Coordinates of C-alpha atoms and ligand atoms in Angstrom, one line a residue:
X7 CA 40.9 101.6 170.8
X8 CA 40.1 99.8 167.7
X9 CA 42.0 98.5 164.7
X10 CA 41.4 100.9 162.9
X11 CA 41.7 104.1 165.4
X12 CA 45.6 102.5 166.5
X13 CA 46.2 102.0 162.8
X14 CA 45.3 105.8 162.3
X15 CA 47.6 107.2 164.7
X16 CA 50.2 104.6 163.7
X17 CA 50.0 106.3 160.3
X18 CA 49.9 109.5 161.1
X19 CA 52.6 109.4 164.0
X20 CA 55.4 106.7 163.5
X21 CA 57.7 106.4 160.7
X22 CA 56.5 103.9 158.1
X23 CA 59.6 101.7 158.6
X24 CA 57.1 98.4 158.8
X25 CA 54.7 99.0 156.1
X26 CA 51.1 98.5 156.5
X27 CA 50.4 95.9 159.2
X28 CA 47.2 93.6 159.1
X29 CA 46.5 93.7 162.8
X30 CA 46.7 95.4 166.2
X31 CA 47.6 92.9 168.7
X32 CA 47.0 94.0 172.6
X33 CA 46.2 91.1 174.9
X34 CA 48.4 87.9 174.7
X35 CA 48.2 84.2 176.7
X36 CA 50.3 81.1 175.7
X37 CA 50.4 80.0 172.4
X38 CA 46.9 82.8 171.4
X39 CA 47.0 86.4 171.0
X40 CA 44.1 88.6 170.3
X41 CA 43.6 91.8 168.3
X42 CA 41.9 94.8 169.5
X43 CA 38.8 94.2 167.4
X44 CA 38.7 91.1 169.6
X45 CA 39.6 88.4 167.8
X46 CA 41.6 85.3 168.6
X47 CA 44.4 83.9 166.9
X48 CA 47.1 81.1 167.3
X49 CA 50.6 83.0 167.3
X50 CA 53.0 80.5 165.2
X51 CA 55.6 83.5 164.6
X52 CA 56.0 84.3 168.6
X53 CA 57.1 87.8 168.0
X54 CA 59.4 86.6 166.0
X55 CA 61.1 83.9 168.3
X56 CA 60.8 86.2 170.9
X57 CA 58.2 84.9 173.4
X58 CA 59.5 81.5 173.9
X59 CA 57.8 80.8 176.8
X60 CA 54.3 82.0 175.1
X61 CA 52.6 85.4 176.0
X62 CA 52.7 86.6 179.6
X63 CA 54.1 83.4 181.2
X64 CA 52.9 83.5 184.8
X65 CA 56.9 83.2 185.8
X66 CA 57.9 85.7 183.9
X67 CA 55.5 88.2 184.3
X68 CA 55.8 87.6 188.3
X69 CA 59.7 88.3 188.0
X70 CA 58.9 91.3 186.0
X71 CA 56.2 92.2 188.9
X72 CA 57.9 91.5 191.7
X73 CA 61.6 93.6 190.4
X74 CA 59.5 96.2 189.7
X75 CA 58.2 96.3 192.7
X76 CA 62.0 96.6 193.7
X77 CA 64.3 98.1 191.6
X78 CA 63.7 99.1 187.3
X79 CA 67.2 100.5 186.7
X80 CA 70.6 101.0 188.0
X81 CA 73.9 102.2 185.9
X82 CA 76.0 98.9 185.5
X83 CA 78.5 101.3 187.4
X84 CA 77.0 99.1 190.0
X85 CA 76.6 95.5 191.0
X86 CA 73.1 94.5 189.5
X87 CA 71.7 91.0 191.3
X88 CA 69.7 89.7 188.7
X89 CA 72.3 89.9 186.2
X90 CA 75.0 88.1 187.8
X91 CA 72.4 85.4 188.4
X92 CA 71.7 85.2 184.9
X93 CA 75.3 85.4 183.8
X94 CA 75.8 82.3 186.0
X95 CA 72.4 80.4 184.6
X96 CA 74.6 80.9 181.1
X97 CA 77.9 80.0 181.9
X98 CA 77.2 76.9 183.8
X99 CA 74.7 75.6 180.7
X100 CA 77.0 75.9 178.1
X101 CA 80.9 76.1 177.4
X102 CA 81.4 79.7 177.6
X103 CA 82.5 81.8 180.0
X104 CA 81.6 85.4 180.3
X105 CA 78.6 87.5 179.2
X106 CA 78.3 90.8 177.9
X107 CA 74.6 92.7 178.2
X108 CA 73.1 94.9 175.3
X109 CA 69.5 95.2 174.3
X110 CA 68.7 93.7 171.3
X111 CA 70.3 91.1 168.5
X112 CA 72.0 93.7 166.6
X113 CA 73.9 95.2 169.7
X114 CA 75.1 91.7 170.6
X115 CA 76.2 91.4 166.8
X116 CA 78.2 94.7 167.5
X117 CA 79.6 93.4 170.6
X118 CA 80.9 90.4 169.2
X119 CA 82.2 92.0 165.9
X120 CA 84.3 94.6 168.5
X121 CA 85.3 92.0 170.3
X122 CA 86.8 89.7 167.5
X123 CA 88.5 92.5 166.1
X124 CA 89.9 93.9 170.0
X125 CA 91.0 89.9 170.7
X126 CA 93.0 90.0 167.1
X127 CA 94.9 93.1 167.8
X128 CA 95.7 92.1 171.5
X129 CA 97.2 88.8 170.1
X130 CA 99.8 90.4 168.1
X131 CA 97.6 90.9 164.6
X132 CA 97.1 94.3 165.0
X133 CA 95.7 94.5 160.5
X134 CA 93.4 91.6 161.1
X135 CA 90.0 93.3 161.1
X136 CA 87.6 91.4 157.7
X137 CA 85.0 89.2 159.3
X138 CA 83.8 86.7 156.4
X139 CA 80.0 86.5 156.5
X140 CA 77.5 84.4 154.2
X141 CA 75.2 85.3 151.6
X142 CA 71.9 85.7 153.0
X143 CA 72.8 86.4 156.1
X144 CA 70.9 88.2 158.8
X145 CA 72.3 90.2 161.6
X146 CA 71.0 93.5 162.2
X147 CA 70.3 96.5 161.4
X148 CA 72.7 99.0 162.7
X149 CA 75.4 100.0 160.3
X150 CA 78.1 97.7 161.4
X151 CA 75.4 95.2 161.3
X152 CA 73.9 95.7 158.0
X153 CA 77.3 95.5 156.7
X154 CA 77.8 92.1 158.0
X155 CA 74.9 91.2 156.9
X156 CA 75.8 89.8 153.0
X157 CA 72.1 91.2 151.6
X158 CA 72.4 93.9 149.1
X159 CA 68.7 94.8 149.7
X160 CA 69.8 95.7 153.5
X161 CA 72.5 98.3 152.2
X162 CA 70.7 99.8 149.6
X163 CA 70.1 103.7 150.5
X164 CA 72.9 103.3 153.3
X165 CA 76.0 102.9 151.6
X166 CA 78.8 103.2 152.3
X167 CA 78.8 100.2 153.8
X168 CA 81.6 99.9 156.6
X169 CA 84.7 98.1 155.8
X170 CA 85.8 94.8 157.0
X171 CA 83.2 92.6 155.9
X172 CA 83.6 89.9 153.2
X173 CA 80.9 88.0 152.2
X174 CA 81.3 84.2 150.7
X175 CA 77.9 81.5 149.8
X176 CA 76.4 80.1 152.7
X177 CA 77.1 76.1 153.3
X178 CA 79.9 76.3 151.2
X179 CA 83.8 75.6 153.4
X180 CA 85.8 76.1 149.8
X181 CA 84.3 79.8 150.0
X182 CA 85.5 80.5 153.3
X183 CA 89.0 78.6 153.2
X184 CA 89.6 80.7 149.4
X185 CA 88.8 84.0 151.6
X186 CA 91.0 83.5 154.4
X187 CA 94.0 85.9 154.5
X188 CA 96.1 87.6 156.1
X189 CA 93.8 90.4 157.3
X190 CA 90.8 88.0 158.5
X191 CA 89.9 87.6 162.0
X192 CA 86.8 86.0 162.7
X193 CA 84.3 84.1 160.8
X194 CA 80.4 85.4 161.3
X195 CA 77.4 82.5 160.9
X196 CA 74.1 81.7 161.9
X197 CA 74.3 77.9 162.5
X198 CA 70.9 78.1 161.0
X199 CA 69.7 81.0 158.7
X200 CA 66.3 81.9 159.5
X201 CA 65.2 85.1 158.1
X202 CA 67.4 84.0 155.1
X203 CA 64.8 81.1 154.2
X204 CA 65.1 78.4 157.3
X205 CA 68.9 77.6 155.4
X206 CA 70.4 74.2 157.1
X207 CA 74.1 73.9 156.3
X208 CA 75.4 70.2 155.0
X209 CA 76.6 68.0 158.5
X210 CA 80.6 69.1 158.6
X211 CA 80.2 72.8 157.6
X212 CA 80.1 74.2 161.2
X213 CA 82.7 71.7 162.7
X214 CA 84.8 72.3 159.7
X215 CA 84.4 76.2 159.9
X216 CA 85.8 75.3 163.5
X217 CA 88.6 73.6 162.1
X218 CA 89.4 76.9 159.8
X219 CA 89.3 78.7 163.0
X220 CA 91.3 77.0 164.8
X221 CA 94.0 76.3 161.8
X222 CA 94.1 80.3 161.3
X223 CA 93.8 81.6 164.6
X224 CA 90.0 83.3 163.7
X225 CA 87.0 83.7 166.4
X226 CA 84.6 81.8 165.6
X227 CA 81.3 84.0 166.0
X228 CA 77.7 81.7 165.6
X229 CA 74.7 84.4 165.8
X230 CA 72.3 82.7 167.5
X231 CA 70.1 85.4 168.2
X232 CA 67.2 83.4 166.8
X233 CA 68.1 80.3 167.6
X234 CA 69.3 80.1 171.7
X235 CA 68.2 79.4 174.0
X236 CA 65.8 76.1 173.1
X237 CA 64.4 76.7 169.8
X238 CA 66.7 73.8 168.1
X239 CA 66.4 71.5 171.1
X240 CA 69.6 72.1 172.8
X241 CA 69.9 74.9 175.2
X242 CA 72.2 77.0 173.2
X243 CA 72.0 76.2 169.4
X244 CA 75.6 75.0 169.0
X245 CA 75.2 72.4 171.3
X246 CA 72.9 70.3 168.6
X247 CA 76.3 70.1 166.5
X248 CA 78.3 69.4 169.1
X249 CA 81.0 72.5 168.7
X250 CA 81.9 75.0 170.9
X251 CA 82.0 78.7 168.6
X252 CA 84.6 81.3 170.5
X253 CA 81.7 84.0 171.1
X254 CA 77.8 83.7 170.8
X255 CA 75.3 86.6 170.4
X256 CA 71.6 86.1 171.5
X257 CA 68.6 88.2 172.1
X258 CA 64.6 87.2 170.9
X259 CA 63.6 84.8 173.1
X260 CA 66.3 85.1 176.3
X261 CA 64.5 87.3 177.8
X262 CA 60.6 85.2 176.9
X263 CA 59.3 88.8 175.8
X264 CA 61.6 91.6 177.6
X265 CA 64.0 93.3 175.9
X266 CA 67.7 91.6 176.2
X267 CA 70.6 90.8 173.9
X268 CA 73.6 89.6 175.2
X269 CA 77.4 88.2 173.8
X270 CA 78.9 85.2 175.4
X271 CA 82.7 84.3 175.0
X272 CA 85.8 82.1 176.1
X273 CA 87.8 83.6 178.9
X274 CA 90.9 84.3 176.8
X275 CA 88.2 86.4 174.1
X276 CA 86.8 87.7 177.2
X277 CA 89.8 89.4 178.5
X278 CA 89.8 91.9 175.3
X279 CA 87.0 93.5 177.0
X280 CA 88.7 95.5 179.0
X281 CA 87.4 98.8 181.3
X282 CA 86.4 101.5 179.0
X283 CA 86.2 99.2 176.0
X284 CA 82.3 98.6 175.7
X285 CA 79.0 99.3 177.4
X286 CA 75.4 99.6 177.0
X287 CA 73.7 101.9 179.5
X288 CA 70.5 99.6 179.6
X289 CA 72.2 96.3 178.9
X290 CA 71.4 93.7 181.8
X291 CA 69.3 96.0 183.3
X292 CA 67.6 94.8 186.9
X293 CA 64.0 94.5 184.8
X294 CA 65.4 92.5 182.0
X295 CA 67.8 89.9 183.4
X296 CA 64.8 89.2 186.4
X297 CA 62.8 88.5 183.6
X298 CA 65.3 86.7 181.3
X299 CA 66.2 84.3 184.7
X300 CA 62.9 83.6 185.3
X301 CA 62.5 82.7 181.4
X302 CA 65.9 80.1 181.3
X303 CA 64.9 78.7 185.3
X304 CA 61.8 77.8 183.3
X305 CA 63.2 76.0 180.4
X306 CA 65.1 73.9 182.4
X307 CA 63.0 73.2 185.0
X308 CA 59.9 72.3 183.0
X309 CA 62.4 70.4 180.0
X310 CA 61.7 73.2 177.3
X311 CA 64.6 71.7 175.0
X312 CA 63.2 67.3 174.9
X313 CA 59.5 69.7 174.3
X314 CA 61.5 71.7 171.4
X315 CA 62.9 69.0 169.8
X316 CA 59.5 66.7 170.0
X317 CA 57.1 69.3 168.8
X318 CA 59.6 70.0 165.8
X319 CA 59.6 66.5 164.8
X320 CA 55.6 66.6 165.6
X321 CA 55.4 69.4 163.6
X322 CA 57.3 68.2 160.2
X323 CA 55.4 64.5 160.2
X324 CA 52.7 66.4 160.5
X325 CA 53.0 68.9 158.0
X326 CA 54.3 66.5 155.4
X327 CA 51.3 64.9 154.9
X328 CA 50.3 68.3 152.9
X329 CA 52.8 67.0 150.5
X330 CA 52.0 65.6 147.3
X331 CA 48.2 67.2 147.5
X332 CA 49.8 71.2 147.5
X333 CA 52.5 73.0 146.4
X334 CA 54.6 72.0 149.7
X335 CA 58.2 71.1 148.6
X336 CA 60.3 70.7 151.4
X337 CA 60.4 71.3 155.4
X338 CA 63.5 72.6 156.6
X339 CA 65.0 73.7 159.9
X340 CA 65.2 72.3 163.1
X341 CA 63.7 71.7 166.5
X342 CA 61.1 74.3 166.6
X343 CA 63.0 77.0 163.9
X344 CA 61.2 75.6 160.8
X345 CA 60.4 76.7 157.3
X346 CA 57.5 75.2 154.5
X347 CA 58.8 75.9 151.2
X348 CA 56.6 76.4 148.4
X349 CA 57.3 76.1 145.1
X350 CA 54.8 78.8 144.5
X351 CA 55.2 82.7 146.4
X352 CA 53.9 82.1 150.0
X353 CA 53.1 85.5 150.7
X354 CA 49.3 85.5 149.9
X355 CA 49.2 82.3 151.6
X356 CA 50.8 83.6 155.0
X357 CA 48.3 86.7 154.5
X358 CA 45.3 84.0 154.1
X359 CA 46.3 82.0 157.5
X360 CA 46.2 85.5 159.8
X361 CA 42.4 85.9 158.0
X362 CA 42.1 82.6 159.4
X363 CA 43.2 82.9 163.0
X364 CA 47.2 81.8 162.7
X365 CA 49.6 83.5 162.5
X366 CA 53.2 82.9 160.4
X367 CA 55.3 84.7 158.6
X368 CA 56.5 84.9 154.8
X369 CA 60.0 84.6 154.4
X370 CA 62.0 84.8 151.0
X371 CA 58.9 84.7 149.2
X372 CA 58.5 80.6 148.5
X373 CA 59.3 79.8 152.7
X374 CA 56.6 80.1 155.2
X375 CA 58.3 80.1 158.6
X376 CA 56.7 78.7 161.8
X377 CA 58.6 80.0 165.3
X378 CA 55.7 78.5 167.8
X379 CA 56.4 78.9 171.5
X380 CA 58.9 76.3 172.7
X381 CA 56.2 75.2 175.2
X382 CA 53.8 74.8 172.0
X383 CA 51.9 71.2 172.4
X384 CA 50.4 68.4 170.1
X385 CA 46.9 70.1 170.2
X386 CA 48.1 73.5 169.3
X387 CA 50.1 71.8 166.7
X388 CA 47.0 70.1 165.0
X389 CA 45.1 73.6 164.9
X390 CA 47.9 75.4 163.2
X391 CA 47.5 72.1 160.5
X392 CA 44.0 72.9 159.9
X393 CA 44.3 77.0 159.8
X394 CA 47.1 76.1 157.4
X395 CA 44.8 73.4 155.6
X396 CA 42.1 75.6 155.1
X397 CA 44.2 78.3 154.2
X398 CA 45.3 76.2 151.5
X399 CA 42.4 76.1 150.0
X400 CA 40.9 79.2 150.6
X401 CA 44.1 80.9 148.1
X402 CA 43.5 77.8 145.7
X403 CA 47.0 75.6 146.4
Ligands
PLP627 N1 70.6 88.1 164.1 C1 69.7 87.3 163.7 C2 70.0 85.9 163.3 C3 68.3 87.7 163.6 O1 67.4 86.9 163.2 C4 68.0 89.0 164.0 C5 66.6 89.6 163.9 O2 65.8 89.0 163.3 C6 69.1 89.9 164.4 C7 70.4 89.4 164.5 C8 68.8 91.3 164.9 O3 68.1 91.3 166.1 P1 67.4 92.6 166.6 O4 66.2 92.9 165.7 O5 67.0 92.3 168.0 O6 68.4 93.7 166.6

């Protein structure tokens, strides 16, 4: 089919929940994807820090091949192989203990929200239910979700929004410790919000949001859907700060293109998660956690993280030589999550650079954000600078 014919029956068939879309992608390899009108372009977005690895990376699409070949779906009223080999991938990189499996960000965000709240009763606080959130926050879009998320433009149409949420600046540990009462029983973060505008907190905010945690007896949730496994340099995000949160959510890129969420937790928060308590009928299925192992056996064995970290540091010298001769104020981020900020609105410009073969995305009008695969190399690097560099010029910055 062509553009235009999928964009027809796009229109005409699924609900317009994604506005009008520039392209029709169908054919993926590394770092390149390609539309159906046949053209190539250099995918600096990655699905959205989805396809770590790049498109169809030959070890994950053999694991996805060769379960298939095997066995697509069992209840998890059963033993599933894959998925106890990627719980214990998990566990022994990191300082958690148990996963949970879902599908997607948001269900891992609902996972740990039930399970803060389930941990707080079974310690004896049986009316501790607010989770404080920060402004700007991302974490979903379900309504339990949406409601943690502290984004007015996220609730509007859906209101009421669920109770229990209390929302405080981002970055800011007066906020949070003025919040605290009685009634709180978990703190909610990104350790780096990315659809928010690429937002870094000061050095001292996480470790010190730790300390409130610890001081009041919260959970400490970090939603590092976007940012583990890899994409800060570290194999989970947390790591780079070097602070262990009580329960992590993660999804986009665990399973390098599948669909996987899943919520990781210290033993004792563990334990709340009793029989009966949760489930997800699809969560961990055999397809998805073959092709999520196969994804983390290949960041480690081929060094993903050092790669992360050096193409991020590649990247920024790089870019900051734009500086000075266009509207390019800052570079934020970290590892391979970064974020241009304009002092002018980006979004033309990110529409200019798909014309022009890369693609990026807008976010928060002034920040375009660059999620490149976390295999991403110096060449691909210095083509993204001159789609960007022309792009430039082409919208007159
Ligand atoms: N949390 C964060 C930090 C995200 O960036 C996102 C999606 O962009 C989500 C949660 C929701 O993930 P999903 O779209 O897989 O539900």
């Amino acid at each position: 089919m062509t553009t235009a014919e999928i964009k027809a029956w796009a229109t005409e068939y699924i609900m317009n929940t994604y506005g009008d879309r520039q392209l029709a992608l169908v054919k993926g390899e590394g770092a390149y994807v390609w539309s159906a009108d046949g053209k190539k372009y250099l995918d600096f977005l990655s699905g959205i820090a989805v396809n770590g690895l790049g498109h169809c990376h030959p070890k994950v699409v053999s694991a996805i091949q060769n379960q298939a070949e095997k066995l697509l779906h069992v209840s998890n009223l059963y033993y599933i192989e894959p998925q106890a080999q990627l719980a214990k991938l998990l566990v022994e990189n990191g300082d958690l203990d148990q996963c949970f499996f879902c599908n997607s960000g948001a269900e891992a965000n609902e996972a740990a929200i039930k399970i803060a709240r389930k941990f707080v009763k079974d310690s004896g606080r049986p009316k501790a239910n607010e989770i404080i959130t920060m402004n700007q926050s991302f974490h979903g879009r379900t309504m339990a979700t949406i409601s943690a998320t502290a984004q007015p433009k996220y609730h509007k149409g859906f209101e009421p929004m669920l109770p229990g949420f209390v929302y405080v600046p981002y970055d800011d540990l007066d906020a949070v410790e003025s919040a605290i009462n009685e009634n709180t029983c978990a703190i909610l973060v990104e350790p780096i919000q990315s659809e928010g505008g690429v937002n870094v907190p000061s050095s001292g905010y996480l470790s010190g949001l730790r300390d409130l945690c610890d001081r009041n007896e919260l959970v400490l949730i970090f939603d590092e859907v976007q940012t583990s496994p890899a994409r800060l340099g570290t194999f989970f995000g947390y790591q780079s700060w070097g602070i262990t949160p009580d329960v992590i959510t993660m999804a986009k890129s665990l399973g390098g293109g599948a669909p996987i969420g899943a919520m990781m937790a210290t033993r004792s928060v563990a334990e709340s998660f009793v029989p009966g308590t949760h489930a997800a009928t699809f969560g961990g299925n055999p397809l998805v956690t073959a092709a999520a192992t196969a994804t983390l056996e290949t960041i480690l064995e081929e060094d993903i993280c050092q790669n992360a970290t050096e193409m991020g540091d590649y990247m920024v010298n790089k870019f900051s030589t734009l500086k000075g001769r266009h509207p390019l104020t800052d570079i934020r981020g970290r590892g391979l999550l970064r974020g241009l900020v304009f002092s002018v609105d980006a979004k033309p410009l990110a529409a200019k650079c798909a014309d022009n073969g890369l693609i990026t995305i807008c976010t928060n009008d002034h920040v375009l954000r660059f999620l490149p695969p976390l295999n991403i190399g110096k060449q691909q690097i210095d083509e993204a600078y001159q789609l960007l560099e022309q792009s430039l010029a082409d919208v007159g910055l």
